[in-house]
XYZ file of C-alpha atoms in Angstrom:
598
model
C 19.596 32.089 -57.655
C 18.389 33.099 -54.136
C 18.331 35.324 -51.905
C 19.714 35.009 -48.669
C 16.197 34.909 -47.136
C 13.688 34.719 -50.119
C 14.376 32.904 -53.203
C 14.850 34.664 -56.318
C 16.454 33.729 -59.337
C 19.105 35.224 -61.509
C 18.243 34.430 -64.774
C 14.742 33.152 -64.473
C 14.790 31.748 -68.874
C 13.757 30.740 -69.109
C 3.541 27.949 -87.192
C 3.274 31.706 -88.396
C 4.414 30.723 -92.326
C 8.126 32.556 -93.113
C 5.958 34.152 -96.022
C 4.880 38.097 -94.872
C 5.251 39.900 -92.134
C 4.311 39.781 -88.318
C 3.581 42.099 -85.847
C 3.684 40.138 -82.853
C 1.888 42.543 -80.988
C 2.040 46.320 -78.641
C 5.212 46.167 -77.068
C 6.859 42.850 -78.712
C 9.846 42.271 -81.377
C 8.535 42.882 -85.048
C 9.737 39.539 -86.958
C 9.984 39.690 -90.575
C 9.920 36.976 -92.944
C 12.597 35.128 -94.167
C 11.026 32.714 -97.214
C 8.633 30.380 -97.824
C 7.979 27.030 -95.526
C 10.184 24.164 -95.680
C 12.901 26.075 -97.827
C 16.242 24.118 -97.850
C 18.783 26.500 -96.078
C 22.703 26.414 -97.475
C 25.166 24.927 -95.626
C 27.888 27.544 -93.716
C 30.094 25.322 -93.156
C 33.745 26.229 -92.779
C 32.735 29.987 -93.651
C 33.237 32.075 -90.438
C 30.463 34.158 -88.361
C 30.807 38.061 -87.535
C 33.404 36.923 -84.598
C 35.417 35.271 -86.896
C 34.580 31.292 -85.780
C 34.656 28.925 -88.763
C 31.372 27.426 -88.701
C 31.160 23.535 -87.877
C 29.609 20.843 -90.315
C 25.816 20.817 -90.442
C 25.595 24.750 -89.314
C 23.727 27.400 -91.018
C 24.632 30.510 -92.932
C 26.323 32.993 -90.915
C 23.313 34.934 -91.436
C 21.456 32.610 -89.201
C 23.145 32.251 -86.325
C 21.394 34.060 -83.965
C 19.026 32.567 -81.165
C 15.952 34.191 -79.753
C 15.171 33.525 -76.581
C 12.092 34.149 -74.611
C 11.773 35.863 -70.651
C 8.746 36.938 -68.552
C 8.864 39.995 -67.368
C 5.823 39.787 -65.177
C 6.556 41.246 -61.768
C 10.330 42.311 -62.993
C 11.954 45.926 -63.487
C 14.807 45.799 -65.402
C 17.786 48.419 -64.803
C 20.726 46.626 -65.379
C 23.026 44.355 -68.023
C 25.859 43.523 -65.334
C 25.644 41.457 -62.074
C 27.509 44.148 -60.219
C 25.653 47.087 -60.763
C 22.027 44.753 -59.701
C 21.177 41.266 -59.439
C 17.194 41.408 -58.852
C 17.000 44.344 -61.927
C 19.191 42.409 -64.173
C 17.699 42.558 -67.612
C 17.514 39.418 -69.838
C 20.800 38.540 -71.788
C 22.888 40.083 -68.634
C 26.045 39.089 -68.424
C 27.829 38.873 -71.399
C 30.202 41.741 -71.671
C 32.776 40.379 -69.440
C 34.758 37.150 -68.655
C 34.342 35.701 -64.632
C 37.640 34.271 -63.312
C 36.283 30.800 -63.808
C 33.428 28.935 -65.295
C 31.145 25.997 -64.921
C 31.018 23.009 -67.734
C 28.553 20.990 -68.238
C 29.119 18.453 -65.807
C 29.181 21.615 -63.022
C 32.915 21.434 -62.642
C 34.713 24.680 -62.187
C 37.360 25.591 -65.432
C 39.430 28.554 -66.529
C 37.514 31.766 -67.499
C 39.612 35.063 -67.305
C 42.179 33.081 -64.942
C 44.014 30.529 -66.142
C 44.923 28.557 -62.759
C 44.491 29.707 -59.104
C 45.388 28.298 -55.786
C 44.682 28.943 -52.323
C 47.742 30.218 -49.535
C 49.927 28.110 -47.346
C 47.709 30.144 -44.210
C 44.753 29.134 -46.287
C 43.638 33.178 -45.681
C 43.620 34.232 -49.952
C 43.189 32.835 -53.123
C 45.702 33.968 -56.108
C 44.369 33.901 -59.595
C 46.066 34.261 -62.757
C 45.094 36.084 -65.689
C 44.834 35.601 -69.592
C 47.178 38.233 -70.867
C 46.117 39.867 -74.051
C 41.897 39.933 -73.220
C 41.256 43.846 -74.382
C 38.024 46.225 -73.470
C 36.326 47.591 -76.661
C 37.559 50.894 -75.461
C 41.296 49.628 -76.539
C 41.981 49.264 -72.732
C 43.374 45.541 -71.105
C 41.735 43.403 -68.764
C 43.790 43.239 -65.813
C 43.207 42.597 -61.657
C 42.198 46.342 -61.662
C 38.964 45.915 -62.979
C 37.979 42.894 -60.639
C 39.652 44.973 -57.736
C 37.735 48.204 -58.529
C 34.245 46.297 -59.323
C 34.651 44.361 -55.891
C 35.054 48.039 -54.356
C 32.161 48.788 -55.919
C 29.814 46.460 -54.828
C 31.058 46.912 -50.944
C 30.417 50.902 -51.229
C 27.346 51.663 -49.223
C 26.301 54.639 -51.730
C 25.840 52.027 -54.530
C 23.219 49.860 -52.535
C 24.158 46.599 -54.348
C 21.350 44.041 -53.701
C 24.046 40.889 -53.186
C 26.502 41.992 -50.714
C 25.386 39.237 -48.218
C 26.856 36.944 -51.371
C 30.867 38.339 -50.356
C 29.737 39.285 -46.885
C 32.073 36.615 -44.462
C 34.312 35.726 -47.181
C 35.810 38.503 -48.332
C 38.176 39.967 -45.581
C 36.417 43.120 -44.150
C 33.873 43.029 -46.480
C 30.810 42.994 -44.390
C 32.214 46.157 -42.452
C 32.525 47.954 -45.905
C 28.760 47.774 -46.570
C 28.198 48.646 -43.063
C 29.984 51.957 -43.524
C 32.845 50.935 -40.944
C 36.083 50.809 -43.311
C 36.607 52.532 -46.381
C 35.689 49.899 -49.404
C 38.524 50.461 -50.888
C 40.400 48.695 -47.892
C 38.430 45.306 -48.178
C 40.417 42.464 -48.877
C 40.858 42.212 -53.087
C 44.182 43.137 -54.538
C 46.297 43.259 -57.482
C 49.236 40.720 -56.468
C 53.029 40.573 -58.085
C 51.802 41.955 -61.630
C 48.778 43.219 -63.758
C 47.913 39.747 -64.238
C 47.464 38.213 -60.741
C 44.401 39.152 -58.144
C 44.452 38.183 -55.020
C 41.597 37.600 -52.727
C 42.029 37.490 -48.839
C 39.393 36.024 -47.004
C 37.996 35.712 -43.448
C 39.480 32.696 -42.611
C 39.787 29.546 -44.163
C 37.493 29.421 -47.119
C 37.440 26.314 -49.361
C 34.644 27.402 -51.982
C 36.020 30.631 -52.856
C 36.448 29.513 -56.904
C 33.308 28.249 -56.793
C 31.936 31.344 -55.605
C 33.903 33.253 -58.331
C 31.615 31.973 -60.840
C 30.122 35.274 -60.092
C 33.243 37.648 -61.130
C 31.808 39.229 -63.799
C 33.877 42.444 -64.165
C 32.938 46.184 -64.869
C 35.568 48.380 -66.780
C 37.406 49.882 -64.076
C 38.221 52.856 -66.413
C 34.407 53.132 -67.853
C 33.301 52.705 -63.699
C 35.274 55.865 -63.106
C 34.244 57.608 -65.998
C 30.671 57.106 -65.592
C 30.475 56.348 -61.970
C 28.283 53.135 -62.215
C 27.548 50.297 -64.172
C 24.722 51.500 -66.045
C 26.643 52.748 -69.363
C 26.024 49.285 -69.806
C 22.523 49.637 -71.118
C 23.523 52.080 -73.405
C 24.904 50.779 -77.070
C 26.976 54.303 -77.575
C 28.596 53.784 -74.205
C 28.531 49.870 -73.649
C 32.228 48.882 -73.100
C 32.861 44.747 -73.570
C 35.638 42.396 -73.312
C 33.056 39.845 -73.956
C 31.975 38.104 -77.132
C 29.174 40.322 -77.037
C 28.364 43.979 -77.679
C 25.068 46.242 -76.932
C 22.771 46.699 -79.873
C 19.545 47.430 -78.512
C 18.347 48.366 -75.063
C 14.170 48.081 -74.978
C 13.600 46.503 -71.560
C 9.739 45.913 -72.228
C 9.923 44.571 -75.568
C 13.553 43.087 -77.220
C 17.224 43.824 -76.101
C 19.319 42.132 -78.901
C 23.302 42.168 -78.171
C 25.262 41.532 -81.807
C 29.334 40.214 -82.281
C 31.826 42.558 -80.587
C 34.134 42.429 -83.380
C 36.967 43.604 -81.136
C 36.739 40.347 -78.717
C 40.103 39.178 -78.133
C 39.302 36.761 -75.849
C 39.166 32.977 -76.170
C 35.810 31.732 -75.869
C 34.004 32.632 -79.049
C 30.826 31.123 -80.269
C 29.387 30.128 -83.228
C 26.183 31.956 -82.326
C 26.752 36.148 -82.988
C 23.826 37.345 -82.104
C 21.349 37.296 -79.130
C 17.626 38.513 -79.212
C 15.666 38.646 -75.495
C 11.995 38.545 -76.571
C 10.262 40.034 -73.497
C 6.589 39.671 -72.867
C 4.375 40.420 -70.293
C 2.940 37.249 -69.621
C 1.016 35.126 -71.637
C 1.920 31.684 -73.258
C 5.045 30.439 -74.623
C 4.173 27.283 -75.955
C 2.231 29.089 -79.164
C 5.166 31.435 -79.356
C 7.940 28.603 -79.634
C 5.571 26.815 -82.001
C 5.002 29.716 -84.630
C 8.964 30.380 -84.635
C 9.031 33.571 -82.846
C 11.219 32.219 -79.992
C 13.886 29.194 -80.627
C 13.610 27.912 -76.898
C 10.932 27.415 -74.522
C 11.056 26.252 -70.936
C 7.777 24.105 -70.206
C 6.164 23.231 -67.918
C 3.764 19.954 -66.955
C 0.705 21.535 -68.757
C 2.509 22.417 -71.625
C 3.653 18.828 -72.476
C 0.227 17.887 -72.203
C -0.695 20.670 -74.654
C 2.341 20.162 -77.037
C 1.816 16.493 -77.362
C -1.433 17.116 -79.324
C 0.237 19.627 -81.401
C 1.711 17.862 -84.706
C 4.683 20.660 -84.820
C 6.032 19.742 -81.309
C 4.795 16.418 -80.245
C 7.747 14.519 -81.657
C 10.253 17.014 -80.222
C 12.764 15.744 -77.795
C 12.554 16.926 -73.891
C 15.563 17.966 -72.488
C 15.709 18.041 -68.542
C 18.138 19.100 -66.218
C 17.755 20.813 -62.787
C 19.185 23.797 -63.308
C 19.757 25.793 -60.080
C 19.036 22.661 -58.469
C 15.179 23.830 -57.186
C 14.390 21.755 -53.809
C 10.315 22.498 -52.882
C 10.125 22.112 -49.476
C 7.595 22.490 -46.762
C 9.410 24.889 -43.503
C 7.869 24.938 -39.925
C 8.143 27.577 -37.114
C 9.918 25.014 -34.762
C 9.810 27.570 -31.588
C 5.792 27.434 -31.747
C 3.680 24.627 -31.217
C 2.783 22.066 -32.211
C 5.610 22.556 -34.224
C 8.527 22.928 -32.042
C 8.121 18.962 -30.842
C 10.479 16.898 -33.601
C 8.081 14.305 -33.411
C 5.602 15.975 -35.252
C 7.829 17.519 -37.433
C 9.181 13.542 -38.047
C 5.119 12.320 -38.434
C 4.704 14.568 -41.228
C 7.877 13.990 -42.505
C 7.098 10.121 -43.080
C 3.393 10.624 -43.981
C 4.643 12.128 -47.635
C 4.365 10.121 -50.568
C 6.859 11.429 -53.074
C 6.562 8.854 -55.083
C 2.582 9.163 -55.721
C 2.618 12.875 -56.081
C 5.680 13.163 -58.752
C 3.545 10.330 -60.635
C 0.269 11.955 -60.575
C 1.432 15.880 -60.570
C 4.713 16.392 -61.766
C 5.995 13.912 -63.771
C 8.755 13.916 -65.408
C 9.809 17.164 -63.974
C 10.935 16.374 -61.070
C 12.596 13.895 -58.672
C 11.742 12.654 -54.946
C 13.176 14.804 -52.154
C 14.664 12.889 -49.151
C 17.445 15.763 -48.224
C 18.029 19.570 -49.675
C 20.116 18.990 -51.819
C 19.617 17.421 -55.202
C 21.484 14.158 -56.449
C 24.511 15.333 -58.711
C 24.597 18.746 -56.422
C 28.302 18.899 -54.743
C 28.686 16.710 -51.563
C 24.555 15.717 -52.221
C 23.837 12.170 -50.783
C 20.631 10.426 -50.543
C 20.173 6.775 -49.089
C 21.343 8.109 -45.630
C 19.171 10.027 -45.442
C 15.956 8.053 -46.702
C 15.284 6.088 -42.755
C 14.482 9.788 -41.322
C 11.647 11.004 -44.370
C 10.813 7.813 -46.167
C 6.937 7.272 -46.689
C 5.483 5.119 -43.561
C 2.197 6.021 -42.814
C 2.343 3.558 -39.563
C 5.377 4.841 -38.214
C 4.305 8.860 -38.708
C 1.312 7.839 -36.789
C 2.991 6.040 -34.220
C 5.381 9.224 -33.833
C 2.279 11.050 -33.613
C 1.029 9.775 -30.911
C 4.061 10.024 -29.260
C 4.263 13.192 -29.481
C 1.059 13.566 -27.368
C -1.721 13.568 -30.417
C -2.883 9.944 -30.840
C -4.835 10.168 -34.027
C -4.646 14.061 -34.255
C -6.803 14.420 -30.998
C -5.909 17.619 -29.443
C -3.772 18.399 -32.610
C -4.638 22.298 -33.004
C -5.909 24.068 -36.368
C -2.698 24.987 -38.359
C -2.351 27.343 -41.613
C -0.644 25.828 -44.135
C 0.554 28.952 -46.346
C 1.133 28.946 -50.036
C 1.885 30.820 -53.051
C 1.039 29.956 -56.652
C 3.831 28.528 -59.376
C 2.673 26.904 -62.026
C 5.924 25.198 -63.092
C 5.805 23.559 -59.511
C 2.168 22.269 -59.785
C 2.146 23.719 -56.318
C -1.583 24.297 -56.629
C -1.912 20.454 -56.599
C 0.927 19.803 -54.422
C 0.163 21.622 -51.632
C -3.458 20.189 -51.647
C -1.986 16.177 -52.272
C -0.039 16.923 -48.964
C -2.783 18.454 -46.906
C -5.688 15.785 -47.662
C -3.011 12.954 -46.760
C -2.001 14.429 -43.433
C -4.843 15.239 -42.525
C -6.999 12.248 -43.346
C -3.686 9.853 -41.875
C -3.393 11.507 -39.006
C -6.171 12.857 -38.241
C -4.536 16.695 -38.007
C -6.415 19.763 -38.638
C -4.051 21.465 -41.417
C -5.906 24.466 -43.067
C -4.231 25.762 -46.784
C -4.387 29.702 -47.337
C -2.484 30.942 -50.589
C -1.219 34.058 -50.797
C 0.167 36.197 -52.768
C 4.070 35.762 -53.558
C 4.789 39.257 -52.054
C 2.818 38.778 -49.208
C 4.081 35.285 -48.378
C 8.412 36.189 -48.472
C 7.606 39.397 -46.141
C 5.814 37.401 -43.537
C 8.237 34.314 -44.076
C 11.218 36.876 -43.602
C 9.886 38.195 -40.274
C 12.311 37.955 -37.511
C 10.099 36.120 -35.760
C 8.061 34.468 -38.644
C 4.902 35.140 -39.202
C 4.445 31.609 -40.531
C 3.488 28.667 -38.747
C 3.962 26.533 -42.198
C 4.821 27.405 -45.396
C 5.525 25.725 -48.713
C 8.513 27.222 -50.460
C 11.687 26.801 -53.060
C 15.069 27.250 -52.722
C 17.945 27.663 -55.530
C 21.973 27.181 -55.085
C 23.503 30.980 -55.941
C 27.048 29.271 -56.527
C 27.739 25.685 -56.758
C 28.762 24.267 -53.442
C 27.355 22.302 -50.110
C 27.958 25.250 -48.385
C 25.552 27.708 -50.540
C 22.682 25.303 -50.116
C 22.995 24.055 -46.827
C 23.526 27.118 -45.082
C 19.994 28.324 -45.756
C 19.284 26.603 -42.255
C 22.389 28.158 -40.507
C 21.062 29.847 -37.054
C 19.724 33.068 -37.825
C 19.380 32.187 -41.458
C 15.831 31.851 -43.471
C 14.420 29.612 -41.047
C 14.615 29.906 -37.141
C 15.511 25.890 -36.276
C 18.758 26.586 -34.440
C 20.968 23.849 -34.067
C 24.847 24.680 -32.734
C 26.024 21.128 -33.889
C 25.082 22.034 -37.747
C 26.345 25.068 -37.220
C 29.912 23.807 -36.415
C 29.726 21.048 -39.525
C 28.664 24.056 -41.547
C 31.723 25.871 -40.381
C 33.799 22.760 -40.758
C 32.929 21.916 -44.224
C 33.521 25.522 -45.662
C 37.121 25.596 -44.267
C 37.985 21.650 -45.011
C 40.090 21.649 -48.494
C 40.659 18.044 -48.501
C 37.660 16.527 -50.564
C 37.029 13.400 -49.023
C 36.877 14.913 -45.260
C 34.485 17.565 -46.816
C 31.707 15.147 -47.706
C 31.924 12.925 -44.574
C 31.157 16.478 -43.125
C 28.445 17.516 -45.427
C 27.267 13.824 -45.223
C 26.823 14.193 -41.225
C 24.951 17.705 -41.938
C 22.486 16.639 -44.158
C 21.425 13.556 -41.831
C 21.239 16.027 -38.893
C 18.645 18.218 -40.825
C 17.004 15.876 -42.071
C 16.453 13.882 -39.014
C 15.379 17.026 -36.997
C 12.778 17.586 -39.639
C 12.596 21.596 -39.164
C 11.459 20.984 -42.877
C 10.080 18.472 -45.196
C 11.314 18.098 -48.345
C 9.013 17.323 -50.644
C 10.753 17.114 -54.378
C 13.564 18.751 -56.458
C 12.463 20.602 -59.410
C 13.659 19.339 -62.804
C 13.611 22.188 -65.762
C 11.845 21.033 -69.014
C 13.043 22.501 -72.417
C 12.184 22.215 -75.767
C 14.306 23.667 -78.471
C 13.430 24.648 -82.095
C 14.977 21.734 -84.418
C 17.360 23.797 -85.941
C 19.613 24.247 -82.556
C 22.640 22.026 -82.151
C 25.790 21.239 -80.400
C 27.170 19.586 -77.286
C 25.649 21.956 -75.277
C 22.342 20.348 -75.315
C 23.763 16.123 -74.782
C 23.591 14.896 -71.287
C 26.470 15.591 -69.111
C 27.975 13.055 -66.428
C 25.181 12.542 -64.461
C 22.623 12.158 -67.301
C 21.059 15.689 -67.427
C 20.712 17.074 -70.988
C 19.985 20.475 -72.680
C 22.143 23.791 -71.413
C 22.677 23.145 -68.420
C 22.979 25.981 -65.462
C 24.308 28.979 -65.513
C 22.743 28.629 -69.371
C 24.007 30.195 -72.502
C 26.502 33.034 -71.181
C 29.755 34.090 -70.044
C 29.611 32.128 -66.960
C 29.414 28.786 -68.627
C 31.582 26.502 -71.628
C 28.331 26.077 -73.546
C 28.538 29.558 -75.270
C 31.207 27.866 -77.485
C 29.039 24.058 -78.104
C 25.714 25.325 -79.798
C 25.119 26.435 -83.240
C 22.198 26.957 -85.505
C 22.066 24.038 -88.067
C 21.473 23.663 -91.776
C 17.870 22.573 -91.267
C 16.909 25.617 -90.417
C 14.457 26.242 -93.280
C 11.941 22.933 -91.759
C 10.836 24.793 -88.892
C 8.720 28.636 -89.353
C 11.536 30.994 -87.835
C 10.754 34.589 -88.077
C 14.035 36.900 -88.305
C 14.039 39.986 -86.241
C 13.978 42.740 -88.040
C 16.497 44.381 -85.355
C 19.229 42.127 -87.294
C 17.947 43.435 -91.062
């Protein structure tokens, strides 16, 4: 997920023998043993879990199914379990102590989460959703419109600070003048509607994405908000109040948070899979981690298929790709500074890329050629229009070069081409491929300088910029046209300003009717792309490997050929909390049980 200036995301996720006992080092989960190597595991089929799920064919013992997952916490401060009390502090396994109004499936379509059908008004100026009746709090209280209502509230009142509010800011009527201070927050346009059961939202305007965008209703207790006054009795297990599958066990944000079955969920998405373990660890390499069995996913990147291909434990193991938040890499220009603000440069570079040769060489197979922003299988996304205004033609950049006044880079001024290090990117090699081709096929005087991450978003953010050039990602936040494409609105990230993709931006977000919504978006992403105030360079795909012993339809490909959990991942937010299991096999791979669970 990203920012509305930097990019940021949400959940960034992503053979010790079973004999004796490890201590995986200062700060990390103990893991104890759980038998020898190799050790045929009984079948728990048809016997139920902790949540009360009967077990499908081929899974494990209750007693196994639990999954371990790994995070970074490198750079990261972690405050928070719930999206509306922070977004940027949210601590691994956030998330899952509440139902959003909808969710996303694996093939990114939007289906019933706490509301079982919606619809938009005749004046096209709210939305209407409809509630699951019977979905109780562990505190004994119901979830109703109340709790969205009051957590809504919350996130507009300026005293709590919350780190989104740009996300509802222009959507939700009077919002934006909540967080400002201007209106009360409890006057901002969420509402319970004809019963207990029904919420309404009233936007500003006509606002076709607004389900999509309530991917991210993940509710606070409106009683256990006024009793505590924030979110944060969330990170407590005496205090942690859930309507989710989930409950608070422990709360160690530099080492393990482990959330076990909330045995009061009344709610109807349960999984097979009770129990959650966050491994955290302050850097350092997954790869040995996954391959001793102290994590049961790993997220990889280039380097580590390399490495894992020598390794007899994982070299055999199946990749699973997918892309995610939909990553585009992208290099930006200040296009009010020269030589920059002249399109046909911007154009020249533009077609002296070779996508093709640097995914080969650098990133293969994580990752796909970029001839738009937006990533094939993204909503609206289209690609062969585009393709005439970026495709790789080192006669025509050069030709565009020299009309723009630089025939064979003479007179082309030194320019800083700024960077920041990500090693799942390869942007190291990346950013070096693009810089020796320009500059030896045009004969352009582009200069790299990496700096540090920090350093790189401040100056990027400056209103002006203090970058000339920049390499940088970007990440959908919810899963529409309009999230992704408006990163280049005027006054956005970047400062290209262009009134006509302005007015398709507007156009598309209010259109309802499908069709006319992607001729829209179609004409947009043409427009940017033939203005070149960026070049896009390649969309990110996200490499996993996962221990043997997982299963279910979570990890098969989905419509458009994309396999393992797909985005949001494993949580409240998405259908594949109730498609994976642990399976019967479970004893041919070293897993080390958490002793949190003993």
């Amino acid at each position: 997920m990203s920012e509305p200036t930097t990019t940021n995301h949400l959940r960034r996720m992503s053979a010790l023998s079973r004999r004796g006992f490890l201590a995986a080092g200062a700060g990390a989960l103990t893991l104890a043993a759980c038998g020898g190597e190799s050790q045929p595991t009984q079948s728990g089929a048809g016997t139920k879990n902790a949540l009360g799920v009967k077990l499908p064919a081929g899974a494990a013992p209750a007693g196994d199914q639990y999954y371990v997952q790994p995070f970074d916490s490198t750079g990261a401060s972690y405050k928070a379990l719930d999206f509306y009390e922070s977004v940027y502090s949210r601590a691994p396994l956030a998330d899952q102590f509440t139902i959003p109004l909808v969710r996303l499936n694996r093939d990114y379509s939007i289906v019933p989460g706490a509301a079982t059908s919606w619809e938009q008004s005749a004046d096209l100026t709210s939305w209407t959703f409809h509630l699951r009746k019977g979905i109780m709090w562990s505190d004994g209280k119901e979830l109703t419109a109340a709790d969205y209502v009051e957590t809504l509230r919350y996130s507009a009142e300026p005293k709590h600070a919350w780190d989104f509010t740009w996300f509802w800011s222009g959507v939700i009527k009077d919002y934006k003048e909540a967080v400002a201070g201007e209106v009360p927050a409890n006057s901002i346009g969420v509402k319970q509607g004809s019963d207990k059961y029904t919420l309404v939202i009233e936007t500003e305007g006509p606002i076709a994405y607004v389900p999509s965008a309530c991917l991210y209703t993940t509710p606070l207790s409106a009683a256990a908000l006024d009793k505590y006054g924030s979110g944060s009795y969330n990170i407590n297990p005496e205090t942690c109040v859930t309507c989710g599958p989930y409950t608070l066990t422990k709360f160690d944000p530099t080492a393990t948070i482990v959330l076990g079955p909330n045995k009061k969920y009344t709610g109807p998405f349960k999984p097979a899979i009770d129990t959650l373990v966050g491994k955290i660890y302050a850097g350092g390499d997954m790869l040995p981690r996954f391959q001793t069995g102290q994590i049961d996913q790993i997220g990889v990147t280039p380097l580590n298929l390399k490495v894992a291909a020598k390794n007899p434990r994982t070299k055999d193991l199946h990749l699973y790709k997918n892309p995610n938040d939909f990553q585009i890499w992208y290099t930006f220009f200040d296009t009010k500074k020269a030589p920059f603000n002249n399109v046909k440069v911007r154009q020249a570079l533009a077609h002296c890329v070779d996508r093709d040769a640097i995914i080969k060489s650098l990133l293969e197979p994580l990752a796909t050629p970029a001839y738009g922003y937006l990533t094939p299988g993204y909503p609206f996304a289209v690609e062969e229009p585009l393709k005439p205004h970026t495709n790789y033609d080192p006669q025509k950049a050069k030709a565009l070069l020299a009309e723009a006044g630089f025939p064979d880079g003479r007179g082309f001024p030194e320019v800083t081409f700024n960077w920041w290090a990500n090693a799942v990117s390869n942007t190291s090699s990346v950013v070096q491929a693009l810089t020796e081709n320009w500059n030896k096929t045009l004969g352009v005087n582009i200069r790299l300088q990496e700096i540090d991450k920090t350093t790189f978003y401040d100056r990027m953010n400056k209103k002006p910029t203090q970058l000339t050039m920049g390499f940088v990602p970007y990440g959908m936040d919810y899963f529409d046209a309009s999230n992704m494409l408006s990163v280049y609105k005027s006054g956005g990230r970047h400062n290209w300003d262009n009134a006509e993709y302005d007015e398709l931006l507007a156009k598309g977000a209010a259109e309802s009717d499908t069709t006319k919504r992607q001729d829209i978006y179609t004409q947009a992403q043409v427009l940017l792309t033939q203005d070149a105030p960026a070049v896009f360079i390649f969309h990110l795909l996200y490499g996993y490997y996962y221990a043997p012993y997982i299963k279910g339809a979570a990890l098969g490909k989905n419509a458009d050929g994309y396999d393992g959990i797909q985005w949001p991942g494993f949580n409240s937010t998405s259908d594949s909390l109730q498609q994976l299991h642990v399976a019967d096999n479970v004893g041919s791979w070293p897993r080390q049980k958490p002793t949190d669970l003993q």
